[in-house]
Coordinates of C-alpha atoms in Angstrom, one line a residue:
M1 CA 30.7 -67.7 -48.7
R2 CA 28.4 -66.3 -51.3
L3 CA 27.1 -62.8 -52.1
K4 CA 23.3 -63.0 -52.6
G5 CA 21.7 -60.3 -54.9
K6 CA 21.6 -56.3 -53.6
H7 CA 21.1 -57.6 -49.7
S8 CA 24.0 -60.1 -49.8
K9 CA 25.3 -62.1 -46.9
V10 CA 28.7 -63.8 -46.5
E11 CA 28.7 -66.6 -43.8
A12 CA 31.4 -65.5 -41.2
P13 CA 33.3 -68.5 -39.6
V14 CA 32.4 -69.8 -36.3
L15 CA 35.1 -69.3 -33.5
V16 CA 36.0 -72.3 -31.5
P17 CA 34.4 -70.9 -28.1
R18 CA 36.3 -70.5 -25.0
T19 CA 34.8 -72.0 -21.9
D20 CA 34.5 -70.8 -18.6
E21 CA 37.7 -73.2 -17.7
D22 CA 40.0 -71.4 -20.2
D23 CA 39.0 -68.1 -18.5
E24 CA 39.4 -69.5 -15.1
R25 CA 43.1 -70.9 -16.2
L26 CA 43.8 -67.6 -17.7
G27 CA 43.1 -65.8 -14.8
R28 CA 45.2 -67.9 -12.3
I29 CA 48.0 -67.3 -15.0
L30 CA 47.9 -63.5 -14.8
V31 CA 47.5 -63.5 -10.9
S32 CA 50.3 -65.9 -10.1
A33 CA 52.6 -63.9 -12.6
G34 CA 51.5 -60.5 -11.0
R35 CA 50.2 -59.3 -14.2
V36 CA 46.7 -58.5 -12.6
Q37 CA 45.8 -58.2 -9.2
P38 CA 42.7 -60.4 -7.9
Y39 CA 40.3 -57.4 -7.5
Q40 CA 40.6 -56.4 -10.9
L41 CA 40.0 -59.9 -12.1
D42 CA 36.8 -59.8 -9.8
A43 CA 35.8 -56.2 -11.0
V44 CA 36.0 -57.7 -14.8
R45 CA 34.3 -60.8 -14.0
A46 CA 31.4 -58.7 -12.2
Q47 CA 30.8 -56.9 -15.6
D48 CA 28.0 -57.4 -17.8
G49 CA 29.1 -57.8 -21.6
G50 CA 30.3 -60.4 -23.8
G51 CA 33.8 -61.2 -25.0
S52 CA 36.6 -63.4 -23.5
L53 CA 37.9 -62.4 -20.1
A54 CA 41.4 -61.6 -21.9
N55 CA 39.5 -58.8 -24.2
R56 CA 37.7 -57.6 -21.2
L57 CA 41.0 -57.4 -19.1
I58 CA 42.6 -55.3 -22.2
D59 CA 39.6 -53.3 -22.6
A60 CA 39.3 -52.0 -18.8
G61 CA 43.2 -51.2 -19.4
H62 CA 44.4 -53.8 -16.7
I63 CA 46.8 -55.5 -19.2
T64 CA 47.9 -54.9 -22.7
D65 CA 47.8 -57.6 -25.6
E66 CA 51.6 -57.6 -25.8
T67 CA 51.8 -58.2 -22.0
L68 CA 49.2 -61.1 -22.5
A69 CA 51.2 -62.9 -25.1
R70 CA 54.6 -62.6 -23.0
T71 CA 52.8 -63.9 -20.0
L72 CA 51.3 -66.8 -21.6
A73 CA 54.7 -67.8 -23.5
E74 CA 56.6 -67.5 -20.1
H75 CA 53.9 -70.0 -18.6
H76 CA 53.8 -72.6 -21.1
Q77 CA 57.7 -72.0 -22.0
V78 CA 57.1 -71.3 -25.6
G79 CA 58.4 -68.2 -27.9
V80 CA 56.6 -65.2 -28.7
A81 CA 55.7 -64.8 -32.6
D82 CA 57.3 -61.2 -33.4
F83 CA 55.8 -60.6 -36.7
R84 CA 58.5 -58.0 -37.4
D85 CA 61.0 -60.8 -38.1
I86 CA 58.8 -63.6 -39.2
T87 CA 57.7 -63.7 -42.8
P88 CA 55.0 -66.5 -43.2
D89 CA 56.0 -69.1 -45.7
A90 CA 53.4 -68.7 -48.4
E91 CA 52.9 -72.6 -48.8
V92 CA 53.0 -73.5 -45.1
V93 CA 50.1 -70.9 -44.3
L94 CA 48.0 -72.9 -46.7
L95 CA 47.8 -76.1 -44.4
L96 CA 44.8 -74.3 -42.7
T97 CA 42.0 -72.8 -44.5
R98 CA 41.1 -69.2 -43.9
D99 CA 38.2 -70.6 -41.9
Q100 CA 40.0 -73.1 -39.9
A101 CA 43.0 -70.5 -39.0
V102 CA 40.0 -68.1 -37.4
A103 CA 38.3 -70.7 -35.9
L104 CA 41.2 -72.2 -34.0
Q105 CA 42.9 -68.6 -33.8
A106 CA 46.2 -70.2 -35.3
L107 CA 48.4 -69.6 -38.3
P108 CA 51.3 -72.1 -39.6
V109 CA 54.2 -70.0 -40.6
A110 CA 57.0 -72.4 -41.2
A111 CA 57.7 -76.1 -41.4
D112 CA 61.0 -78.5 -41.1
D113 CA 61.2 -82.2 -40.7
E114 CA 60.5 -82.1 -37.1
A115 CA 57.3 -80.0 -36.7
V116 CA 55.1 -76.9 -38.0
T117 CA 55.6 -73.8 -36.4
V118 CA 52.3 -72.2 -35.6
A119 CA 51.2 -68.8 -34.2
V120 CA 48.6 -69.2 -31.8
L121 CA 46.5 -66.8 -29.5
D122 CA 46.5 -69.3 -26.7
P123 CA 49.3 -72.1 -26.2
A124 CA 47.2 -74.1 -23.8
P125 CA 47.9 -78.1 -24.4
D126 CA 44.7 -78.8 -25.4
R127 CA 44.4 -76.0 -27.8
V128 CA 47.8 -76.7 -29.3
A129 CA 46.8 -80.4 -29.6
A130 CA 43.6 -79.5 -31.6
V131 CA 46.0 -77.7 -34.1
S132 CA 48.2 -80.7 -34.3
T133 CA 45.5 -83.2 -34.8
L134 CA 44.3 -81.1 -37.8
L135 CA 47.4 -80.7 -39.4
G136 CA 48.6 -84.4 -38.9
R137 CA 52.0 -83.4 -37.5
P138 CA 53.6 -82.0 -34.5
V139 CA 53.5 -78.6 -33.6
R140 CA 55.8 -75.8 -32.4
A141 CA 53.4 -73.2 -30.8
L142 CA 54.7 -69.3 -30.6
V143 CA 52.3 -67.0 -28.8
A144 CA 51.0 -63.9 -30.9
T145 CA 48.9 -61.0 -30.2
Q146 CA 45.3 -60.9 -31.1
R147 CA 46.2 -58.1 -33.4
D148 CA 49.1 -59.6 -35.1
L149 CA 47.3 -62.8 -35.6
E150 CA 44.2 -61.3 -37.2
R151 CA 46.5 -59.2 -39.6
S152 CA 48.5 -62.1 -40.5
I153 CA 45.4 -64.5 -41.2
D154 CA 44.1 -61.8 -43.6
A155 CA 47.4 -61.1 -45.4
A156 CA 48.1 -64.8 -45.8
H157 CA 44.7 -66.0 -47.1
R158 CA 43.9 -63.1 -49.4
A159 CA 40.4 -63.5 -51.0
T160 CA 41.6 -62.7 -54.8
R161 CA 44.3 -65.6 -54.4
E162 CA 41.8 -68.0 -56.2
V163 CA 40.7 -65.3 -59.1
G164 CA 43.1 -67.1 -61.6
G165 CA 41.0 -70.3 -61.5
Q166 CA 38.0 -68.5 -61.9
I167 CA 39.2 -66.8 -64.9
Q168 CA 40.1 -69.9 -66.5
A169 CA 36.8 -71.4 -65.9
F170 CA 35.3 -68.3 -67.0
E171 CA 37.3 -68.5 -70.3
A172 CA 36.8 -72.4 -70.5
R173 CA 32.9 -72.0 -70.5
D174 CA 33.2 -69.1 -73.0
L175 CA 30.7 -67.1 -70.8
L176 CA 31.5 -64.2 -72.7
R177 CA 29.3 -64.8 -75.6
R178 CA 26.3 -66.5 -73.1
E179 CA 26.6 -63.2 -71.0
A180 CA 26.3 -61.0 -74.4
A181 CA 23.1 -62.7 -75.1
N182 CA 21.6 -62.9 -71.5
L183 CA 23.7 -61.2 -69.1
E184 CA 21.4 -60.7 -66.1
T185 CA 20.7 -64.6 -66.3
A186 CA 24.3 -65.4 -66.3
S187 CA 25.4 -63.1 -63.7
A188 CA 22.5 -64.0 -61.3
N189 CA 23.8 -67.8 -61.3
E190 CA 25.8 -67.7 -57.9
E191 CA 28.5 -70.2 -58.8
A192 CA 29.4 -68.4 -62.4
P193 CA 33.1 -67.5 -62.2
V194 CA 32.4 -63.8 -62.7
V195 CA 30.2 -63.6 -59.6
R196 CA 32.9 -65.4 -57.4
V197 CA 35.3 -63.0 -58.8
V198 CA 33.3 -60.1 -57.7
Q199 CA 32.8 -61.4 -54.3
M200 CA 36.6 -62.1 -53.8
V201 CA 37.3 -58.6 -54.9
I202 CA 35.0 -57.1 -52.5
T203 CA 35.9 -59.5 -49.5
Q204 CA 39.9 -58.6 -50.2
A205 CA 39.0 -55.0 -50.1
L206 CA 37.4 -54.9 -46.7
R207 CA 40.3 -57.1 -45.4
D208 CA 42.5 -54.7 -46.6
R209 CA 40.8 -51.7 -45.1
A210 CA 40.4 -50.2 -48.8
S211 CA 38.0 -47.0 -49.0
D212 CA 37.5 -47.5 -52.8
I213 CA 37.8 -50.2 -55.5
H214 CA 38.8 -49.1 -59.3
I215 CA 37.9 -51.6 -62.1
E216 CA 39.6 -50.1 -64.9
P217 CA 39.6 -51.3 -68.5
T218 CA 43.0 -50.8 -70.4
G219 CA 42.9 -52.3 -73.9
E220 CA 43.3 -56.1 -73.5
R221 CA 43.4 -56.0 -69.8
V222 CA 41.2 -55.1 -67.0
R223 CA 43.1 -53.6 -63.9
V224 CA 41.7 -54.0 -60.2
R225 CA 43.0 -51.2 -57.7
Y226 CA 42.3 -50.6 -54.1
R227 CA 42.6 -47.2 -52.6
I228 CA 44.2 -47.8 -49.1
D229 CA 45.4 -45.3 -46.5
G230 CA 44.7 -42.9 -49.5
S231 CA 47.0 -44.5 -52.0
L232 CA 46.1 -46.7 -55.0
T233 CA 47.7 -50.1 -54.9
E234 CA 47.2 -52.7 -57.9
V235 CA 45.9 -55.9 -56.9
L236 CA 44.8 -57.6 -59.9
D237 CA 45.2 -57.9 -63.7
L238 CA 42.6 -59.6 -65.5
P239 CA 42.1 -60.4 -69.2
G240 CA 39.8 -57.7 -70.6
S241 CA 37.4 -60.6 -72.1
I242 CA 35.9 -60.7 -68.3
G243 CA 35.7 -56.8 -68.1
P244 CA 31.9 -56.5 -69.4
A245 CA 30.7 -59.3 -67.4
I246 CA 32.3 -58.0 -64.4
V247 CA 30.5 -54.6 -65.0
S248 CA 27.3 -56.3 -65.5
R249 CA 27.6 -58.0 -62.2
V250 CA 28.5 -55.3 -60.3
K251 CA 25.2 -53.2 -61.7
I252 CA 22.9 -56.0 -61.1
L253 CA 24.3 -55.9 -57.3
G254 CA 23.5 -52.0 -57.3
G255 CA 20.3 -52.0 -59.1
M256 CA 21.4 -50.4 -62.1
N257 CA 20.7 -50.7 -65.7
I258 CA 22.9 -53.5 -67.4
V259 CA 21.7 -52.5 -70.9
E260 CA 22.9 -48.7 -70.7
R261 CA 26.6 -48.6 -71.3
R262 CA 27.5 -45.1 -72.4
R263 CA 25.7 -43.0 -69.8
P264 CA 27.4 -42.7 -66.2
Q265 CA 25.3 -44.7 -63.8
D266 CA 25.3 -44.3 -59.6
G267 CA 23.9 -47.5 -57.7
Q268 CA 24.1 -48.6 -54.1
I269 CA 24.7 -52.3 -52.5
S270 CA 24.1 -53.4 -48.9
M271 CA 25.6 -56.6 -47.9
E272 CA 27.3 -58.5 -45.3
V273 CA 30.7 -59.9 -45.5
E274 CA 32.2 -62.2 -43.2
G275 CA 30.0 -61.0 -40.5
R276 CA 30.1 -57.2 -40.9
D277 CA 27.5 -55.0 -42.3
V278 CA 28.9 -53.2 -45.6
D279 CA 27.5 -50.2 -47.9
I280 CA 29.0 -49.8 -51.2
R281 CA 28.4 -46.6 -53.5
V282 CA 28.8 -47.7 -57.2
S283 CA 29.5 -45.4 -59.9
T284 CA 30.0 -46.3 -63.5
T285 CA 31.4 -44.4 -66.6
A286 CA 32.5 -45.0 -70.1
V287 CA 36.1 -44.8 -70.9
V288 CA 38.1 -45.5 -74.0
G289 CA 38.6 -49.2 -73.3
G290 CA 35.0 -50.0 -71.9
E291 CA 33.3 -49.1 -68.6
K292 CA 35.6 -48.1 -65.7
V293 CA 33.7 -48.9 -62.2
V294 CA 34.4 -47.3 -58.8
M295 CA 33.1 -48.6 -55.6
R296 CA 33.2 -46.5 -52.4
V297 CA 33.5 -49.1 -49.5
L298 CA 31.8 -48.0 -46.2
D299 CA 32.4 -50.8 -43.5
K300 CA 29.7 -49.9 -41.0
S301 CA 31.4 -52.3 -38.4
R302 CA 34.3 -49.8 -37.7
P303 CA 34.2 -47.6 -35.1
L304 CA 33.5 -43.9 -35.2
F305 CA 35.8 -41.6 -33.8
N306 CA 35.4 -39.3 -31.3
L307 CA 37.3 -35.9 -31.4
A308 CA 40.3 -36.6 -29.2
Q309 CA 41.0 -39.5 -31.6
L310 CA 41.2 -37.2 -34.7
G311 CA 44.6 -36.3 -34.4
M312 CA 44.3 -32.5 -33.4
P313 CA 46.7 -31.2 -31.2
P314 CA 45.2 -30.6 -27.5
D315 CA 44.9 -26.8 -27.6
T316 CA 43.1 -27.1 -31.4
A317 CA 41.1 -29.6 -30.1
A318 CA 39.8 -27.9 -26.9
R319 CA 39.1 -24.6 -29.1
F320 CA 37.3 -26.7 -31.8
S321 CA 35.2 -28.2 -29.2
A322 CA 34.1 -24.9 -27.6
L323 CA 33.2 -23.6 -30.8
I324 CA 30.9 -26.2 -31.9
H325 CA 29.3 -26.2 -28.9
S326 CA 28.0 -22.3 -29.7
P327 CA 24.4 -22.0 -29.9
Y328 CA 24.2 -20.5 -33.4
G329 CA 26.9 -19.8 -36.2
M330 CA 28.6 -22.0 -38.7
V331 CA 31.5 -24.2 -38.8
I332 CA 33.0 -25.5 -41.9
C333 CA 35.0 -28.5 -42.5
A334 CA 37.2 -27.8 -45.7
G335 CA 39.4 -30.1 -47.8
P336 CA 39.6 -32.4 -50.9
T337 CA 37.6 -35.5 -51.4
G338 CA 38.9 -38.1 -49.2
G339 CA 40.4 -35.8 -46.8
G340 CA 38.3 -37.1 -43.7
K341 CA 36.0 -33.9 -43.7
T342 CA 33.1 -36.5 -42.9
T343 CA 34.8 -38.3 -40.0
T344 CA 35.3 -34.9 -38.4
L345 CA 31.7 -34.0 -38.9
Y346 CA 30.5 -37.1 -37.5
A347 CA 32.7 -36.9 -34.5
S348 CA 31.5 -33.2 -33.8
L349 CA 27.8 -34.6 -34.1
G350 CA 28.9 -37.3 -31.5
E351 CA 30.0 -35.0 -29.2
L352 CA 27.1 -32.4 -29.5
N353 CA 24.4 -35.5 -29.3
S354 CA 22.4 -35.0 -26.2
P355 CA 18.5 -35.8 -25.3
D356 CA 17.9 -32.0 -25.0
R357 CA 19.0 -31.0 -28.6
N358 CA 17.3 -31.8 -31.9
L359 CA 20.0 -32.7 -34.1
M360 CA 19.3 -33.0 -38.1
T361 CA 21.4 -33.9 -40.9
I362 CA 21.0 -33.8 -44.6
E363 CA 23.7 -36.1 -46.3
D364 CA 24.4 -37.6 -49.6
P365 CA 24.5 -40.6 -48.5
V366 CA 23.8 -41.2 -45.1
E367 CA 27.2 -43.0 -44.2
Y368 CA 26.4 -43.9 -40.4
K369 CA 23.1 -44.2 -38.8
F370 CA 22.7 -42.7 -35.4
D371 CA 19.5 -43.8 -33.7
S372 CA 19.4 -40.8 -31.9
I373 CA 19.8 -38.3 -34.6
N374 CA 17.2 -37.5 -37.7
Q375 CA 19.1 -37.9 -40.9
I376 CA 17.6 -37.2 -44.4
Q377 CA 19.0 -39.0 -47.6
I378 CA 19.2 -37.1 -50.7
N379 CA 17.3 -38.6 -53.4
E380 CA 17.0 -36.2 -56.4
Q381 CA 14.8 -38.8 -58.4
A382 CA 12.2 -37.9 -55.6
G383 CA 12.8 -34.0 -55.5
I384 CA 15.1 -34.4 -52.3
T385 CA 18.2 -32.1 -52.7
F386 CA 20.2 -30.3 -50.4
A387 CA 18.5 -27.1 -50.6
G388 CA 15.0 -28.4 -50.5
G389 CA 15.7 -30.7 -47.8
L390 CA 17.4 -27.9 -45.6
K391 CA 14.4 -25.7 -46.1
S392 CA 12.1 -28.5 -44.6
I393 CA 14.9 -28.9 -41.8
L394 CA 14.3 -25.4 -40.9
R395 CA 10.6 -26.3 -40.1
Q396 CA 11.6 -29.1 -37.8
D397 CA 12.5 -27.1 -34.9
P398 CA 16.3 -28.0 -35.2
D399 CA 19.1 -27.1 -32.8
V400 CA 22.1 -28.4 -34.9
I401 CA 22.2 -28.9 -38.6
L402 CA 24.7 -30.8 -40.7
V403 CA 24.5 -30.4 -44.2
G404 CA 26.7 -32.9 -45.8
E405 CA 28.5 -30.6 -48.3
I406 CA 27.9 -27.5 -49.9
R407 CA 27.7 -27.6 -53.5
D408 CA 25.7 -24.9 -55.0
V409 CA 24.8 -21.1 -54.1
D410 CA 21.2 -22.3 -53.3
T411 CA 22.3 -24.8 -50.6
A412 CA 25.1 -22.2 -49.1
R413 CA 22.6 -19.3 -48.7
I414 CA 20.1 -21.4 -46.8
A415 CA 22.9 -22.9 -44.7
V416 CA 24.2 -19.1 -43.9
Q417 CA 20.7 -17.7 -43.3
S418 CA 20.0 -21.1 -40.9
A419 CA 23.1 -19.8 -38.9
L420 CA 22.1 -16.3 -38.9
T421 CA 18.8 -17.3 -37.3
G422 CA 19.8 -19.1 -34.5
H423 CA 21.1 -22.4 -35.6
F424 CA 24.1 -24.2 -35.4
V425 CA 25.5 -25.5 -38.6
L426 CA 28.1 -28.1 -39.6
S427 CA 28.9 -28.3 -43.3
S428 CA 31.8 -29.4 -45.5
L429 CA 33.1 -27.6 -48.5
H430 CA 35.9 -28.4 -51.1
A431 CA 38.8 -26.1 -50.5
T432 CA 42.6 -26.2 -50.5
E433 CA 42.8 -24.5 -47.0
A434 CA 41.0 -22.7 -44.4
V435 CA 40.9 -19.1 -46.0
S436 CA 40.2 -20.4 -49.6
A437 CA 37.0 -21.9 -48.1
L438 CA 35.6 -18.5 -47.0
Y439 CA 36.4 -17.3 -50.9
R440 CA 34.8 -20.2 -52.1
L441 CA 31.6 -19.0 -50.6
L442 CA 32.2 -15.4 -52.0
D443 CA 32.8 -17.3 -55.4
M444 CA 29.7 -18.8 -55.1
G445 CA 27.7 -15.3 -54.8
I446 CA 27.1 -15.2 -51.3
E447 CA 27.3 -11.6 -49.8
A448 CA 30.5 -10.7 -47.8
F449 CA 28.4 -9.4 -44.9
L450 CA 26.5 -12.6 -44.6
I451 CA 29.6 -14.9 -44.3
A452 CA 31.4 -12.4 -41.8
S453 CA 28.0 -12.6 -39.6
S454 CA 27.5 -16.3 -39.8
V455 CA 30.8 -18.6 -40.3
T456 CA 32.5 -18.7 -36.7
A457 CA 35.3 -20.9 -37.9
V458 CA 36.9 -22.9 -40.6
V459 CA 38.8 -26.0 -40.3
A460 CA 40.9 -27.4 -43.1
Q461 CA 42.2 -31.0 -42.9
R462 CA 44.3 -33.6 -44.7
L463 CA 45.1 -37.2 -43.9
V464 CA 48.7 -38.2 -43.8
R465 CA 49.8 -42.0 -43.3
R466 CA 51.3 -43.0 -40.1
S467 CA 54.5 -45.0 -40.4
C468 CA 53.9 -48.6 -39.8
T469 CA 55.3 -49.2 -36.5
S470 CA 56.0 -53.1 -36.8
C471 CA 58.6 -52.2 -39.5
L472 CA 60.6 -49.3 -38.4
A473 CA 64.3 -48.7 -39.7
P474 CA 66.2 -45.6 -39.2
Y475 CA 66.9 -43.5 -42.3
Q476 CA 68.1 -40.0 -43.5
P477 CA 65.6 -37.5 -45.3
S478 CA 66.9 -36.1 -48.4
P479 CA 68.2 -32.5 -48.4
D480 CA 64.9 -31.3 -50.1
E481 CA 62.9 -33.1 -47.3
M482 CA 65.3 -31.5 -44.3
A483 CA 64.9 -28.2 -46.0
F484 CA 61.0 -28.6 -46.3
L485 CA 60.7 -29.7 -42.6
Q486 CA 63.0 -26.9 -41.2
S487 CA 61.0 -24.2 -43.4
F488 CA 57.6 -25.1 -41.2
G489 CA 59.3 -25.7 -37.8
G490 CA 59.9 -29.3 -37.8
S491 CA 62.9 -31.0 -36.3
E492 CA 64.8 -34.3 -35.8
P493 CA 62.6 -36.7 -33.9
I494 CA 64.2 -37.7 -30.7
G495 CA 66.1 -40.9 -31.5
G496 CA 66.4 -40.0 -35.1
F497 CA 64.5 -40.1 -38.0
Q498 CA 62.7 -43.6 -38.7
H499 CA 60.4 -44.9 -41.4
G500 CA 59.0 -47.9 -42.3
T501 CA 60.8 -50.5 -44.6
G502 CA 57.5 -52.4 -45.5
C503 CA 56.2 -55.6 -44.0
H504 CA 53.3 -57.8 -44.9
F505 CA 51.3 -55.9 -42.2
C506 CA 51.8 -52.8 -44.2
A507 CA 51.4 -54.4 -47.7
Q508 CA 55.1 -53.6 -47.8
T509 CA 54.1 -49.8 -48.1
G510 CA 55.6 -48.8 -44.7
Y511 CA 52.8 -46.9 -43.8
L512 CA 49.7 -48.2 -41.7
E513 CA 46.3 -46.2 -40.9
R514 CA 46.3 -42.5 -41.4
I515 CA 46.1 -39.5 -39.1
G516 CA 44.6 -36.0 -39.5
V517 CA 46.2 -32.7 -40.1
Y518 CA 44.4 -29.7 -39.1
E519 CA 44.5 -25.8 -39.9
M520 CA 41.6 -23.8 -38.0
L521 CA 40.7 -20.3 -38.7
V522 CA 38.4 -18.7 -36.0
I523 CA 36.5 -15.7 -37.5
T524 CA 37.6 -12.8 -35.4
D525 CA 36.4 -9.3 -35.5
E526 CA 39.4 -8.3 -37.2
V527 CA 38.9 -11.3 -39.8
R528 CA 35.3 -10.4 -40.2
E529 CA 36.5 -6.5 -41.2
L530 CA 38.7 -8.3 -43.9
I531 CA 35.8 -10.3 -45.4
I532 CA 33.6 -7.5 -45.6
D533 CA 36.2 -5.4 -47.4
K534 CA 36.9 -8.4 -49.6
A535 CA 40.8 -8.2 -48.7
P536 CA 43.3 -10.4 -50.8
H537 CA 43.9 -13.9 -49.8
D538 CA 47.2 -13.2 -48.7
Q539 CA 46.5 -10.4 -46.5
M540 CA 43.8 -12.7 -44.6
R541 CA 45.8 -15.7 -44.3
K542 CA 49.0 -13.3 -42.8
L543 CA 46.3 -11.9 -40.2
A544 CA 45.0 -15.5 -39.4
R545 CA 48.5 -16.6 -38.7
M546 CA 49.5 -13.6 -36.5
Q547 CA 46.2 -14.4 -34.5
G548 CA 47.5 -17.8 -33.7
M549 CA 46.7 -20.3 -36.8
R550 CA 49.1 -23.0 -37.4
T551 CA 49.1 -24.0 -41.1
L552 CA 48.6 -27.3 -42.6
Q553 CA 52.1 -27.8 -43.3
E554 CA 53.1 -26.7 -39.7
Q555 CA 51.1 -29.0 -38.0
A556 CA 52.2 -32.0 -40.4
A557 CA 56.0 -31.0 -39.5
Q558 CA 54.8 -31.7 -35.6
L559 CA 53.7 -35.0 -36.5
V560 CA 57.1 -36.0 -38.1
T561 CA 58.9 -34.3 -35.3
H562 CA 57.1 -36.7 -33.1
G563 CA 57.8 -39.8 -35.1
T564 CA 54.2 -40.2 -36.3
T565 CA 54.9 -40.0 -40.1
T566 CA 57.6 -39.0 -42.7
V567 CA 58.6 -36.0 -44.3
A568 CA 58.0 -37.7 -47.7
E569 CA 54.6 -38.6 -46.7
V570 CA 53.8 -34.9 -45.7
M571 CA 55.2 -33.6 -48.8
R572 CA 53.0 -36.1 -50.9
S573 CA 50.0 -35.3 -49.0
I574 CA 49.9 -31.6 -48.2
Y575 CA 49.3 -29.2 -50.8
V576 CA 52.4 -26.6 -50.5
A577 CA 52.6 -24.5 -53.7
G578 CA 52.8 -20.6 -53.1
V579 CA 52.8 -21.4 -49.3

């Protein structure tokens, strides 16, 4: 696997193909066990589309991943691999390389004098025999779900495992002096240790679902951290000597100036990693110890959410859906950087997208590309700014306009005027909560009567981490946590409080994936009057709550009541001061 320049490609391992005989056998097993009806099997087989029979049955809702694993285990009289109780042996997992594990869909997890215990997707004798032949030892098979097996392979075979060897090679070859003399030539060598280190860091970030990679010089060391589910985690500690070479390699990939080390720079990398298209936004800045690099990772293969999947309560989702179908007006998504605003905007666009509407966006950068939506990329060097691009959009006969972010008064003014002249505008704004977003517009210098006339709703949001369902255990929140929960209308979940204790699925954090928390302020006539009067913040917030607005804290407390997350995570993620 190698990264090749700015438009790089990393080869993905080839799966051992399932044959028609495999699918026929699986169909017979499921029907004989009563898990699937013959007519359901025939309907799935008649459908066009790729993928194995198992995946198509799961996608159609005829069977679950867990039921499939149990059925195969019962038929072949083997056990089920429950990774909540299994901790794969760090040495045993290396009996197969990652490519072999992915190709065979098998992961060795333990070994004794008699056999190697291997978690497999399909325990059919021929597939188990193939694993046994490769290992050269008898195999004891356990059936795993596809999700658990994929996660376990990624956790067992970390791309950064060989970084230590590459560091030794780097120091042994004294690349620092050679790269100082000719950084570009050295970094362009695909087999150079620094090239491989950068490749491993990016590959592992993608496997870990990291949104950002931080490479930070700290005295004699270089620290590498990933932001996973909104929280930074340290993954590597490298010698300081390799720091400048890593920065230079990233700059070359991002098309940046490797000689300039004092001024901040921005760049972009497009590559394919393990079969997935990835865009990476690069930012460098000079700090005391050298240059710090932050890479924002955008995995284009991850599916876009629709409104129903964002985590909005059903009544909020229904109200929001009705608001974004307005013929004109402006809906603002407010929140901090990394709060999920872009995801909500794209989900809204997906709902509005239809052949009879002209949808246009102006973004920096364009994170997801839609074939049926006209998207403009900001390019300040070419003179394309938010304000200038928005003016050109208005001459393109748009029905719906998405402004990626309102950053200045000119953009805000044009967006407001667009909403007043018969267009529907979606945009994002940095603000702590819904009412504050209106005051941000006032602070920018937008007249109160224009805001009152144009804005139809403000949705403030945060992302909180979900408790990992693979390692849940009972616990008792602290008195402070209980007081916080009760003050916002939350209560103990049915079955008691539970939290994740940490497992290899969640990298020992106890949390896996995130869910949105939303606060929706609908601009009613009464709210408009307060805007025009420039009423105090507290007065407007009090009116909004009287009219049914549920705050971020109240919505998050309900997630605790439903067992989705913990009080500690809500207190960490949601701004509470002065509420």
